[in-house]
mmCIF file of C-alpha atoms and ligand atoms in Angstrom:
data_model
loop_
_atom_site.group_PDB
_atom_site.id
_atom_site.type_symbol
_atom_site.label_atom_id
_atom_site.label_comp_id
_atom_site.label_asym_id
_atom_site.label_seq_id
_atom_site.Cartn_x
_atom_site.Cartn_y
_atom_site.Cartn_z
ATOM 1 C CA MET A 140 0.319 -25.361 -8.725
ATOM 2 C CA LYS A 141 -1.279 -21.926 -8.466
ATOM 3 C CA PRO A 142 -1.042 -20.076 -5.130
ATOM 4 C CA LYS A 143 -4.206 -20.206 -3.009
ATOM 5 C CA VAL A 144 -5.987 -16.960 -2.258
ATOM 6 C CA TYR A 145 -8.858 -16.099 0.069
ATOM 7 C CA ILE A 146 -10.943 -12.947 -0.460
ATOM 8 C CA THR A 147 -12.823 -11.922 2.680
ATOM 9 C CA ARG A 148 -15.792 -10.185 1.000
ATOM 10 C CA LYS A 149 -17.660 -10.360 -2.261
ATOM 11 C CA ILE A 150 -15.872 -8.174 -4.816
ATOM 12 C CA PRO A 151 -16.775 -7.632 -8.503
ATOM 13 C CA ASN A 152 -16.418 -10.698 -10.723
ATOM 14 C CA SER A 153 -14.241 -8.852 -13.224
ATOM 15 C CA ILE A 154 -11.601 -8.430 -10.507
ATOM 16 C CA VAL A 155 -11.923 -11.987 -9.200
ATOM 17 C CA GLU A 156 -11.347 -13.177 -12.779
ATOM 18 C CA LYS A 157 -8.097 -11.196 -12.989
ATOM 19 C CA ILE A 158 -6.831 -12.821 -9.789
ATOM 20 C CA GLU A 159 -7.847 -16.227 -11.161
ATOM 21 C CA TYR A 160 -5.362 -15.917 -14.067
ATOM 22 C CA THR A 161 -2.584 -16.706 -11.621
ATOM 23 C CA CYS A 162 -4.242 -17.915 -8.415
ATOM 24 C CA ASP A 163 -6.794 -20.402 -7.075
ATOM 25 C CA VAL A 164 -9.442 -18.178 -5.555
ATOM 26 C CA GLU A 165 -11.968 -18.727 -2.803
ATOM 27 C CA MET A 166 -14.177 -15.874 -1.640
ATOM 28 C CA TRP A 167 -16.581 -15.098 1.199
ATOM 29 C CA GLU A 168 -19.658 -14.546 -0.968
ATOM 30 C CA GLU A 169 -21.538 -12.119 1.299
ATOM 31 C CA GLU A 170 -21.584 -8.453 0.367
ATOM 32 C CA ASN A 171 -22.762 -6.961 3.643
ATOM 33 C CA THR A 172 -21.603 -9.420 6.293
ATOM 34 C CA PRO A 173 -17.958 -9.756 7.303
ATOM 35 C CA VAL A 174 -16.404 -13.189 7.186
ATOM 36 C CA PRO A 175 -16.796 -14.896 10.595
ATOM 37 C CA ARG A 176 -13.575 -15.198 12.564
ATOM 38 C CA GLU A 177 -13.825 -19.038 12.691
ATOM 39 C CA VAL A 178 -13.970 -19.182 8.886
ATOM 40 C CA LEU A 179 -10.946 -16.908 8.567
ATOM 41 C CA GLU A 180 -9.054 -18.927 11.206
ATOM 42 C CA ASN A 181 -9.727 -22.008 9.145
ATOM 43 C CA LYS A 182 -8.876 -20.524 5.725
ATOM 44 C CA ILE A 183 -5.679 -18.818 6.879
ATOM 45 C CA GLN A 184 -4.085 -22.232 7.514
ATOM 46 C CA GLU A 185 -4.080 -23.197 3.854
ATOM 47 C CA ILE A 186 -3.676 -19.990 1.844
ATOM 48 C CA ASP A 187 -0.713 -18.172 0.290
ATOM 49 C CA GLY A 188 -2.464 -14.834 -0.140
ATOM 50 C CA LEU A 189 -5.199 -12.924 1.681
ATOM 51 C CA PHE A 190 -7.302 -10.103 0.201
ATOM 52 C CA CYS A 191 -8.937 -8.391 3.176
ATOM 53 C CA LEU A 192 -10.783 -5.267 4.279
ATOM 54 C CA LEU A 193 -10.470 -3.027 7.324
ATOM 55 C CA THR A 194 -13.312 -5.027 8.921
ATOM 56 C CA GLU A 195 -10.975 -7.995 9.469
ATOM 57 C CA THR A 196 -8.703 -8.033 12.496
ATOM 58 C CA ILE A 197 -5.486 -9.661 11.366
ATOM 59 C CA ASP A 198 -3.785 -10.127 14.715
ATOM 60 C CA GLU A 199 -0.908 -12.251 15.949
ATOM 61 C CA GLU A 200 -3.200 -15.075 17.090
ATOM 62 C CA LEU A 201 -4.608 -15.392 13.569
ATOM 63 C CA LEU A 202 -1.210 -15.095 11.889
ATOM 64 C CA GLU A 203 0.182 -17.837 14.131
ATOM 65 C CA LYS A 204 -2.194 -20.252 12.372
ATOM 66 C CA ALA A 205 -0.826 -19.392 8.911
ATOM 67 C CA SER A 206 1.912 -21.625 7.585
ATOM 68 C CA ASN A 207 2.108 -20.600 3.892
ATOM 69 C CA LEU A 208 0.840 -17.015 3.966
ATOM 70 C CA LYS A 209 3.097 -14.726 1.928
ATOM 71 C CA VAL A 210 0.967 -11.674 1.143
ATOM 72 C CA ILE A 211 -1.811 -9.780 2.937
ATOM 73 C CA SER A 212 -3.417 -7.243 0.624
ATOM 74 C CA ASN A 213 -5.566 -4.737 2.539
ATOM 75 C CA MET A 214 -8.167 -2.889 0.479
ATOM 76 C CA ALA A 215 -7.611 0.405 2.354
ATOM 77 C CA VAL A 216 -4.879 2.963 2.886
ATOM 78 C CA GLY A 217 -5.074 2.600 6.695
ATOM 79 C CA TYR A 218 -3.770 -0.737 8.011
ATOM 80 C CA ASN A 219 -4.404 -0.445 11.742
ATOM 81 C CA ASN A 220 -6.495 -3.652 11.461
ATOM 82 C CA ILE A 221 -3.282 -5.644 10.839
ATOM 83 C CA ASP A 222 -0.597 -6.473 13.410
ATOM 84 C CA ILE A 223 2.286 -5.261 11.257
ATOM 85 C CA GLU A 224 4.997 -6.392 13.674
ATOM 86 C CA ALA A 225 3.594 -9.931 13.827
ATOM 87 C CA ALA A 226 3.380 -10.052 10.013
ATOM 88 C CA LYS A 227 6.984 -8.825 9.769
ATOM 89 C CA ARG A 228 8.192 -11.520 12.164
ATOM 90 C CA LYS A 229 6.579 -14.131 9.925
ATOM 91 C CA GLY A 230 8.068 -12.611 6.768
ATOM 92 C CA ILE A 231 4.636 -11.786 5.320
ATOM 93 C CA THR A 232 4.356 -8.878 2.875
ATOM 94 C CA VAL A 233 1.562 -6.423 3.716
ATOM 95 C CA THR A 234 0.187 -4.094 1.030
ATOM 96 C CA ASN A 235 -2.374 -1.270 0.993
ATOM 97 C CA THR A 236 -4.064 1.083 -1.504
ATOM 98 C CA PRO A 237 -2.766 4.621 -0.922
ATOM 99 C CA GLY A 238 -3.219 7.599 -3.249
ATOM 100 C CA ILE A 239 -6.155 6.416 -5.341
ATOM 101 C CA LEU A 240 -8.662 7.294 -2.607
ATOM 102 C CA THR A 241 -7.089 10.606 -1.610
ATOM 103 C CA ASP A 242 -9.330 12.970 -3.577
ATOM 104 C CA THR A 243 -12.523 11.018 -2.943
ATOM 105 C CA THR A 244 -11.844 11.037 0.814
ATOM 106 C CA ALA A 245 -10.913 14.730 0.737
ATOM 107 C CA ASP A 246 -14.203 15.466 -1.077
ATOM 108 C CA LEU A 247 -16.139 13.619 1.633
ATOM 109 C CA THR A 248 -14.179 15.364 4.388
ATOM 110 C CA PHE A 249 -15.106 18.713 2.920
ATOM 111 C CA ALA A 250 -18.731 17.662 2.383
ATOM 112 C CA LEU A 251 -18.933 16.588 6.035
ATOM 113 C CA LEU A 252 -17.335 19.849 7.155
ATOM 114 C CA MET A 253 -19.923 21.828 5.191
ATOM 115 C CA ALA A 254 -22.855 19.651 6.260
ATOM 116 C CA THR A 255 -21.885 20.038 9.922
ATOM 117 C CA ALA A 256 -21.202 23.776 9.744
ATOM 118 C CA ARG A 257 -24.474 24.544 7.937
ATOM 119 C CA ARG A 258 -26.589 21.942 9.777
ATOM 120 C CA LEU A 259 -27.697 20.236 6.572
ATOM 121 C CA VAL A 260 -28.946 16.970 8.085
ATOM 122 C CA GLU A 261 -30.787 18.724 10.909
ATOM 123 C CA SER A 262 -32.343 21.201 8.456
ATOM 124 C CA SER A 263 -33.499 18.448 6.132
ATOM 125 C CA ASP A 264 -35.059 16.576 9.095
ATOM 126 C CA TYR A 265 -36.725 19.824 10.219
ATOM 127 C CA LEU A 266 -38.395 20.174 6.838
ATOM 128 C CA GLN A 267 -39.405 16.490 6.669
ATOM 129 C CA LYS A 268 -40.906 16.596 10.169
ATOM 130 C CA GLU A 269 -43.128 19.518 9.065
ATOM 131 C CA GLU A 270 -41.548 21.872 11.599
ATOM 132 C CA TRP A 271 -40.889 24.571 8.974
ATOM 133 C CA GLU A 272 -43.613 27.125 9.551
ATOM 134 C CA THR A 273 -41.962 30.341 8.514
ATOM 135 C CA TRP A 274 -38.607 31.966 7.676
ATOM 136 C CA SER A 275 -37.068 33.560 10.742
ATOM 137 C CA PRO A 276 -33.859 35.509 11.310
ATOM 138 C CA MET A 277 -31.850 33.079 13.424
ATOM 139 C CA GLN A 278 -33.528 29.823 12.362
ATOM 140 C CA LEU A 279 -31.055 26.935 11.800
ATOM 141 C CA THR A 280 -28.095 29.279 11.659
ATOM 142 C CA GLY A 281 -24.701 27.627 11.398
ATOM 143 C CA GLN A 282 -21.045 28.627 11.135
ATOM 144 C CA ASP A 283 -19.436 30.296 8.129
ATOM 145 C CA ILE A 284 -16.973 28.267 6.145
ATOM 146 C CA HIS A 285 -15.522 31.052 3.985
ATOM 147 C CA GLY A 286 -12.972 33.118 5.834
ATOM 148 C CA ALA A 287 -12.712 30.600 8.706
ATOM 149 C CA THR A 288 -9.490 28.991 9.932
ATOM 150 C CA LEU A 289 -9.086 25.320 9.107
ATOM 151 C CA GLY A 290 -6.660 23.342 11.247
ATOM 152 C CA ILE A 291 -5.456 20.022 9.887
ATOM 153 C CA ILE A 292 -3.744 17.378 12.030
ATOM 154 C CA GLY A 293 -1.851 15.062 9.688
ATOM 155 C CA MET A 294 -0.642 16.843 6.554
ATOM 156 C CA GLY A 295 -0.317 13.701 4.439
ATOM 157 C CA ARG A 296 -1.952 12.916 1.111
ATOM 158 C CA ILE A 297 -5.546 13.518 2.280
ATOM 159 C CA GLY A 298 -4.563 16.447 4.527
ATOM 160 C CA GLU A 299 -3.008 18.229 1.561
ATOM 161 C CA ALA A 300 -6.034 17.513 -0.657
ATOM 162 C CA VAL A 301 -8.382 18.927 2.014
ATOM 163 C CA ALA A 302 -6.156 22.028 2.353
ATOM 164 C CA LYS A 303 -6.430 22.597 -1.420
ATOM 165 C CA ARG A 304 -10.220 22.487 -1.260
ATOM 166 C CA ALA A 305 -10.251 24.882 1.709
ATOM 167 C CA LEU A 306 -8.261 27.482 -0.213
ATOM 168 C CA GLY A 307 -11.068 27.573 -2.785
ATOM 169 C CA PHE A 308 -13.363 28.661 0.035
ATOM 170 C CA ASP A 309 -11.022 31.478 1.138
ATOM 171 C CA MET A 310 -10.160 29.668 4.352
ATOM 172 C CA LYS A 311 -6.929 30.210 6.231
ATOM 173 C CA VAL A 312 -5.198 26.856 6.618
ATOM 174 C CA ILE A 313 -2.888 25.927 9.485
ATOM 175 C CA TYR A 314 -1.600 22.445 10.229
ATOM 176 C CA HIS A 315 0.280 20.263 12.634
ATOM 177 C CA ASN A 316 2.178 17.149 11.607
ATOM 178 C CA ARG A 317 4.909 15.094 13.245
ATOM 179 C CA SER A 318 7.266 16.358 10.538
ATOM 180 C CA ARG A 319 7.086 19.767 8.862
ATOM 181 C CA LYS A 320 6.163 19.954 5.169
ATOM 182 C CA PRO A 321 7.994 22.994 3.730
ATOM 183 C CA ASP A 322 7.081 22.088 0.128
ATOM 184 C CA ILE A 323 3.359 22.026 0.875
ATOM 185 C CA GLU A 324 3.661 25.203 2.985
ATOM 186 C CA GLU A 325 5.214 27.003 0.052
ATOM 187 C CA LYS A 326 2.921 25.558 -2.607
ATOM 188 C CA LEU A 327 -0.374 26.140 -0.763
ATOM 189 C CA HIS A 328 0.605 29.076 1.490
ATOM 190 C CA ILE A 329 -0.331 27.218 4.633
ATOM 191 C CA THR A 330 1.325 27.513 8.033
ATOM 192 C CA PHE A 331 2.786 24.943 10.423
ATOM 193 C CA VAL A 332 1.836 25.519 14.075
ATOM 194 C CA GLU A 333 2.349 23.604 17.309
ATOM 195 C CA MET A 334 -0.549 21.449 18.469
ATOM 196 C CA GLU A 335 -1.685 23.890 21.159
ATOM 197 C CA GLU A 336 -1.936 26.769 18.710
ATOM 198 C CA LEU A 337 -3.770 24.542 16.223
ATOM 199 C CA LEU A 338 -6.359 23.709 18.890
ATOM 200 C CA GLN A 339 -6.708 27.320 20.025
ATOM 201 C CA SER A 340 -6.968 28.920 16.593
ATOM 202 C CA SER A 341 -8.996 26.490 14.473
ATOM 203 C CA ASP A 342 -12.634 27.135 13.605
ATOM 204 C CA PHE A 343 -12.618 23.701 11.983
ATOM 205 C CA LEU A 344 -10.270 20.939 13.070
ATOM 206 C CA CYS A 345 -9.812 18.014 10.673
ATOM 207 C CA VAL A 346 -8.194 14.841 11.958
ATOM 208 C CA LEU A 347 -6.226 13.119 9.177
ATOM 209 C CA THR A 348 -3.460 11.055 10.757
ATOM 210 C CA PRO A 349 -3.266 7.256 10.629
ATOM 211 C CA TYR A 350 -4.430 5.402 13.767
ATOM 212 C CA THR A 351 -1.379 4.218 15.678
ATOM 213 C CA LYS A 352 -0.271 3.839 19.322
ATOM 214 C CA GLU A 353 0.891 7.475 19.146
ATOM 215 C CA THR A 354 -2.387 8.839 17.761
ATOM 216 C CA HIS A 355 -4.716 6.850 20.051
ATOM 217 C CA HIS A 356 -6.985 9.475 21.703
ATOM 218 C CA LEU A 357 -4.856 12.280 20.263
ATOM 219 C CA ILE A 358 -7.997 14.388 20.683
ATOM 220 C CA SER A 359 -9.179 13.914 24.223
ATOM 221 C CA LYS A 360 -10.612 15.954 27.116
ATOM 222 C CA GLU A 361 -7.651 18.308 27.398
ATOM 223 C CA GLU A 362 -7.407 19.039 23.659
ATOM 224 C CA LEU A 363 -11.174 19.602 23.390
ATOM 225 C CA SER A 364 -11.050 22.028 26.320
ATOM 226 C CA ILE A 365 -8.501 24.177 24.464
ATOM 227 C CA MET A 366 -10.677 24.464 21.341
ATOM 228 C CA LYS A 367 -12.994 27.417 20.663
ATOM 229 C CA ASN A 368 -16.577 26.886 21.779
ATOM 230 C CA THR A 369 -17.616 27.704 18.217
ATOM 231 C CA ALA A 370 -15.215 25.113 16.759
ATOM 232 C CA ILE A 371 -16.211 22.076 14.715
ATOM 233 C CA LEU A 372 -14.304 18.787 14.837
ATOM 234 C CA ILE A 373 -14.222 16.643 11.712
ATOM 235 C CA ASN A 374 -12.875 13.088 11.890
ATOM 236 C CA THR A 375 -12.599 11.122 8.655
ATOM 237 C CA ALA A 376 -9.414 9.269 9.657
ATOM 238 C CA ARG A 377 -10.075 6.567 12.285
ATOM 239 C CA GLY A 378 -12.388 6.527 15.312
ATOM 240 C CA GLY A 379 -9.750 5.677 17.906
ATOM 241 C CA ILE A 380 -7.909 8.963 17.319
ATOM 242 C CA VAL A 381 -10.719 10.812 19.119
ATOM 243 C CA ASP A 382 -11.802 9.914 22.659
ATOM 244 C CA GLU A 383 -15.564 9.575 22.059
ATOM 245 C CA GLN A 384 -16.572 9.900 25.710
ATOM 246 C CA ALA A 385 -14.623 13.142 26.021
ATOM 247 C CA LEU A 386 -16.105 14.342 22.718
ATOM 248 C CA TYR A 387 -19.651 13.613 23.923
ATOM 249 C CA GLN A 388 -19.045 15.621 27.106
ATOM 250 C CA ALA A 389 -17.465 18.509 25.184
ATOM 251 C CA LEU A 390 -20.484 18.648 22.847
ATOM 252 C CA VAL A 391 -23.013 18.453 25.697
ATOM 253 C CA ASN A 392 -21.136 21.097 27.723
ATOM 254 C CA LYS A 393 -20.884 23.270 24.581
ATOM 255 C CA ASP A 394 -17.078 23.362 24.898
ATOM 256 C CA ILE A 395 -17.126 22.877 21.109
ATOM 257 C CA TRP A 396 -19.985 23.618 18.709
ATOM 258 C CA ALA A 397 -20.388 20.464 16.635
ATOM 259 C CA ALA A 398 -18.698 17.366 15.220
ATOM 260 C CA GLY A 399 -18.790 15.585 11.870
ATOM 261 C CA LEU A 400 -17.777 11.937 12.127
ATOM 262 C CA ASP A 401 -17.262 9.346 9.402
ATOM 263 C CA VAL A 402 -15.399 6.920 11.668
ATOM 264 C CA PHE A 403 -15.955 5.533 15.163
ATOM 265 C CA GLU A 404 -14.101 3.633 17.882
ATOM 266 C CA GLU A 405 -16.502 0.717 17.352
ATOM 267 C CA GLU A 406 -17.824 0.149 13.827
ATOM 268 C CA PRO A 407 -20.683 -0.116 13.138
ATOM 269 C CA ILE A 408 -21.390 2.309 16.013
ATOM 270 C CA PRO A 409 -24.453 1.102 17.985
ATOM 271 C CA VAL A 410 -27.417 3.385 17.194
ATOM 272 C CA THR A 411 -27.931 3.742 20.949
ATOM 273 C CA HIS A 412 -24.498 5.382 21.298
ATOM 274 C CA PRO A 413 -24.871 8.736 23.152
ATOM 275 C CA LEU A 414 -23.009 10.623 20.389
ATOM 276 C CA LEU A 415 -25.751 9.717 17.895
ATOM 277 C CA SER A 416 -28.393 11.302 20.121
ATOM 278 C CA LEU A 417 -26.897 14.759 19.695
ATOM 279 C CA GLN A 418 -28.269 17.144 17.103
ATOM 280 C CA ASN A 419 -24.901 18.814 16.660
ATOM 281 C CA VAL A 420 -23.277 15.585 15.457
ATOM 282 C CA VAL A 421 -23.380 14.611 11.790
ATOM 283 C CA SER A 422 -22.516 10.940 11.546
ATOM 284 C CA LEU A 423 -21.746 8.793 8.512
ATOM 285 C CA PRO A 424 -21.071 5.041 8.154
ATOM 286 C CA HIS A 425 -17.366 5.206 7.139
ATOM 287 C CA ILE A 426 -17.954 6.291 3.535
ATOM 288 C CA GLY A 427 -14.810 8.400 3.007
ATOM 289 C CA SER A 428 -13.650 6.543 -0.102
ATOM 290 C CA ALA A 429 -17.110 5.429 -1.233
ATOM 291 C CA SER A 430 -17.411 6.557 -4.839
ATOM 292 C CA VAL A 431 -18.052 3.900 -7.491
ATOM 293 C CA LYS A 432 -14.867 4.763 -9.386
ATOM 294 C CA THR A 433 -12.626 4.830 -6.332
ATOM 295 C CA ARG A 434 -13.941 1.650 -4.723
ATOM 296 C CA LEU A 435 -13.492 -0.234 -8.029
ATOM 297 C CA LYS A 436 -9.975 1.151 -8.345
ATOM 298 C CA MET A 437 -9.193 0.119 -4.754
ATOM 299 C CA CYS A 438 -10.365 -3.445 -5.531
ATOM 300 C CA GLU A 439 -8.245 -3.470 -8.671
ATOM 301 C CA VAL A 440 -5.100 -2.162 -6.959
ATOM 302 C CA ALA A 441 -5.519 -4.535 -3.991
ATOM 303 C CA ALA A 442 -5.842 -7.424 -6.481
ATOM 304 C CA GLU A 443 -2.711 -6.308 -8.361
ATOM 305 C CA ASN A 444 -0.722 -5.972 -5.128
ATOM 306 C CA LEU A 445 -1.765 -9.486 -4.160
ATOM 307 C CA THR A 446 -0.994 -11.209 -7.457
ATOM 308 C CA LYS A 447 2.343 -9.439 -7.882
ATOM 309 C CA GLY A 448 3.386 -10.366 -4.345
ATOM 310 C CA LEU A 449 2.468 -13.994 -4.963
ATOM 311 C CA ASN A 450 4.255 -14.120 -8.309
ATOM 312 C CA ASN A 451 7.613 -12.850 -7.075
ATOM 313 C CA GLU A 452 7.160 -9.317 -8.401
ATOM 314 C CA LYS A 453 7.311 -6.271 -6.145
ATOM 315 C CA PRO A 454 3.779 -5.008 -5.433
ATOM 316 C CA LYS A 455 3.279 -1.282 -6.047
ATOM 317 C CA HIS A 456 2.198 -0.444 -2.489
ATOM 318 C CA VAL A 457 4.148 -2.303 0.159
ATOM 319 C CA VAL A 458 3.650 -1.408 3.857
ATOM 320 C CA ILE A 459 6.264 -3.960 4.970
HETATM 321 P P1 NAP B 668 -0.609 9.671 4.808
HETATM 322 O O1 NAP B 668 -0.336 10.255 3.468
HETATM 323 O O2 NAP B 668 0.292 8.617 5.353
HETATM 324 O O3 NAP B 668 -0.711 10.884 5.836
HETATM 325 C C1 NAP B 668 -0.762 10.751 7.216
HETATM 326 C C2 NAP B 668 -0.091 11.961 7.841
HETATM 327 O O4 NAP B 668 -0.236 11.879 9.264
HETATM 328 C C3 NAP B 668 1.416 12.048 7.531
HETATM 329 O O5 NAP B 668 1.718 13.343 7.091
HETATM 330 C C4 NAP B 668 2.060 11.719 8.870
HETATM 331 O O6 NAP B 668 3.272 12.396 9.097
HETATM 332 C C5 NAP B 668 1.018 12.242 9.843
HETATM 333 N N1 NAP B 668 1.153 11.654 11.180
HETATM 334 C C6 NAP B 668 1.368 10.361 11.493
HETATM 335 N N2 NAP B 668 1.441 10.222 12.833
HETATM 336 C C7 NAP B 668 1.297 11.461 13.352
HETATM 337 C C8 NAP B 668 1.290 11.966 14.683
HETATM 338 N N3 NAP B 668 1.473 11.151 15.725
HETATM 339 N N4 NAP B 668 1.122 13.312 14.840
HETATM 340 C C9 NAP B 668 0.972 14.129 13.778
HETATM 341 N N5 NAP B 668 0.967 13.709 12.508
HETATM 342 C C10 NAP B 668 1.116 12.381 12.293
HETATM 343 O O7 NAP B 668 -2.073 9.018 4.855
HETATM 344 P P2 NAP B 668 -3.370 9.467 4.038
HETATM 345 O O8 NAP B 668 -3.436 8.734 2.764
HETATM 346 O O9 NAP B 668 -3.463 10.954 4.056
HETATM 347 O O10 NAP B 668 -4.500 8.839 5.002
HETATM 348 C C11 NAP B 668 -4.611 9.246 6.353
HETATM 349 C C12 NAP B 668 -5.548 8.321 7.113
HETATM 350 O O11 NAP B 668 -6.887 8.554 6.700
HETATM 351 C C13 NAP B 668 -5.339 6.831 6.831
HETATM 352 O O12 NAP B 668 -4.320 6.281 7.630
HETATM 353 C C14 NAP B 668 -6.697 6.212 7.108
HETATM 354 O O13 NAP B 668 -6.747 5.692 8.415
HETATM 355 C C15 NAP B 668 -7.655 7.392 6.966
HETATM 356 N N6 NAP B 668 -8.598 7.209 5.831
HETATM 357 C C16 NAP B 668 -9.935 7.158 6.078
HETATM 358 C C17 NAP B 668 -10.823 7.005 5.038
HETATM 359 C C18 NAP B 668 -12.305 6.937 5.275
HETATM 360 O O14 NAP B 668 -12.992 6.208 4.562
HETATM 361 N N7 NAP B 668 -12.854 7.702 6.192
HETATM 362 C C19 NAP B 668 -10.349 6.891 3.723
HETATM 363 C C20 NAP B 668 -8.978 6.967 3.499
HETATM 364 C C21 NAP B 668 -8.110 7.113 4.568
HETATM 365 P P3 NAP B 668 4.660 12.063 8.330
HETATM 366 O O15 NAP B 668 4.562 12.837 7.058
HETATM 367 O O16 NAP B 668 5.690 12.563 9.250
HETATM 368 O O17 NAP B 668 4.671 10.589 8.109
#
């Protein structure tokens, strides 16, 4: 008998067909609505493998209901939506999709940095609202990117790819990471600094760590108060790393100049959220890895991880 698999969102047929070679597949057929919790609670009881997204909370309560589950394949590099310890206790393999989305996410991070620094969204709105009456010397002026200091927290795969892009813009790159990266320092001529110096010296601060207990609210009131009042915060990692209330206050008080956010503590962020009312915030709906090529590749790799795990082969990307 083939192992039973549940896919929590509609994915391309070509990939479903590949999974069907070795598995019995059921899928939540909606493209834009997450699978309801009750449905997942029901399905989890009978399946051997789960293909899920970061929109599903795979917590201990849910895992307790699973009796045959062997593999959880997350279609993301981050896996903060899964209770890893609970999965480990149950002997379930958890896989993710690192690497393939690195450059696409670094591109978006840099695009967001540029859009925020040069007020692209605000300027486009200004034109559309027919407010553009003349050219004037200080109209819609932003911050320079070239020659500025970029601070990166989390010099992993995406951090390194963002650093590479920054060098092309003649930026000075400094970073902080829980472990030093001498190879990357040498290769890219970037400098490790302590967190306080990173906060003090950065014109742009990019958050690129995973979201864990240690990184929860890593950027909060105190950190924001150390930053330059011309500084721009860019978060394309996970919302919970930045304390949004503290960020709102820092932006209103002009303790920092602007923020570019692709991720939020609650997703989707309610449109009534105070942060979205600020003109110096550029906000995106978690599109870091959203290129056609990369999203297809992520589906493909998540499918491969799942089928290998269920067929007694070692998946390529094992978290635990
Ligand atoms: P990665 O290669 O694992 O890099 C993460 C880096 O963060 C590592 O260098 C790690 O240090 C460092 N780190 C971990 N905890 C830290 C802490 N407490 N303080 C300082 N540094 C810490 O991961 P990645 O592929 O670059 O991805 C990073 C994150 O980006 C993912 O976890 C995901 O949440 C997010 N992401 C978002 C999108 C999006 O759509 N917006 C897309 C892709 C990824 P060590 O080297 O010591 O382990």
